[in-house]
Amino acid sequence: RLILCDALTYVERFKPAAVIDIATLTGACVVALGEVNSGLFATDDELAAELLRAAALAVDPAWRLPVQEDYQEQLKSNFADIANIGPPGKAGAVIAACFLARFTKAYKWA
């Protein structure tokens, strides 16, 4: 996750319109969705819709999961500027995506 965060920060210098990464984040997506749908996190509704359409055309279904401010509270840390993991058993994949989203403000991200 930290290396992916570095990559998402580095790519900003190239001023991309959008960045799409493929990552497992945690096993929490499998717990939430099983092995039928892939989890999709996106900071932009249009990009998310485009990716969901592509997934459907490829017969590789995906389901969008939230990336929203309400989860940012769980990234507070007494030891660092920001935690990169939330409390055990509490929306692990969502928290991971919310952590990464903090580093993608300059472009659309999924």
XYZ file of C-alpha atoms in Angstrom:
110
model
C 0.000 0.000 0.000
C 2.786 2.439 0.807
C 4.600 1.694 -2.447
C 1.348 2.178 -4.367
C 0.915 5.479 -2.540
C 4.407 6.506 -3.686
C 3.523 5.611 -7.283
C 0.257 7.576 -7.122
C 2.157 10.595 -5.817
C 4.975 10.253 -8.378
C 2.621 10.048 -11.363
C 1.126 13.442 -10.473
C 4.140 15.190 -12.068
C 2.978 13.871 -15.466
C -0.421 15.575 -15.063
C -2.573 12.586 -16.074
C -6.290 13.027 -16.664
C -6.877 9.738 -14.838
C -4.944 6.931 -13.193
C -6.276 3.394 -12.935
C -4.433 0.958 -10.726
C -5.106 -2.722 -10.237
C -4.362 -3.819 -6.684
C -5.660 -6.348 -4.211
C -5.598 -3.840 -1.312
C -6.764 -6.462 1.191
C -8.660 -9.713 1.326
C -11.576 -7.623 2.583
C -12.970 -7.271 -0.960
C -13.222 -11.039 -1.215
C -14.983 -11.130 2.156
C -17.427 -8.441 1.000
C -18.006 -9.580 -2.587
C -16.896 -13.193 -2.801
C -15.257 -14.419 -5.963
C -17.934 -13.297 -8.434
C -17.453 -9.523 -8.576
C -14.285 -7.462 -8.443
C -14.312 -4.446 -6.171
C -14.036 -1.026 -7.806
C -13.050 2.130 -5.976
C -13.141 5.430 -7.840
C -13.027 9.109 -6.955
C -14.935 10.111 -10.090
C -18.438 8.931 -11.015
C -17.878 9.183 -14.783
C -14.673 7.137 -14.626
C -16.381 4.563 -12.393
C -19.304 4.230 -14.813
C -16.928 3.783 -17.750
C -15.002 1.055 -15.920
C -18.204 -0.722 -14.858
C -19.392 -0.707 -18.491
C -16.059 -2.141 -19.627
C -16.259 -4.826 -16.935
C -19.748 -5.806 -18.085
C -18.654 -5.983 -21.737
C -15.743 -8.207 -20.722
C -18.105 -10.417 -18.691
C -15.902 -9.648 -15.677
C -18.408 -8.049 -13.301
C -17.347 -5.376 -10.847
C -19.134 -3.632 -8.001
C -18.382 -0.086 -6.918
C -17.523 0.393 -3.271
C -17.464 3.744 -1.456
C -14.619 6.217 -1.226
C -16.078 8.906 0.987
C -15.021 11.356 3.676
C -16.974 9.545 6.405
C -14.252 6.877 6.518
C -11.322 9.309 6.877
C -11.825 9.450 10.650
C -10.628 5.840 10.848
C -7.236 6.863 9.416
C -6.323 9.080 12.365
C -3.201 7.978 14.198
C -1.521 8.766 17.499
C 1.838 7.769 16.021
C 1.906 9.138 12.462
C 0.421 11.912 10.330
C -2.006 9.343 8.968
C -2.553 5.627 9.459
C -2.480 3.413 6.367
C -4.782 0.801 7.892
C -7.997 1.044 9.847
C -9.290 -0.856 12.870
C -9.424 -4.661 12.431
C -12.674 -5.931 10.941
C -13.959 -2.502 9.932
C -14.233 -1.878 6.180
C -10.609 -2.818 5.460
C -10.768 -2.436 1.687
C -12.722 0.821 1.910
C -10.248 2.258 4.414
C -7.343 1.231 2.166
C -8.966 2.984 -0.799
C -9.677 6.089 1.279
C -6.012 6.176 2.313
C -4.859 5.970 -1.311
C -7.442 8.513 -2.472
C -5.764 11.139 -0.283
C -2.842 11.066 -2.714
C -4.877 11.361 -5.936
C -6.462 14.809 -5.622
C -4.830 16.091 -8.842
C -6.494 13.534 -11.135
C -9.361 11.073 -11.457
C -8.481 7.761 -9.837
C -9.815 4.239 -9.798
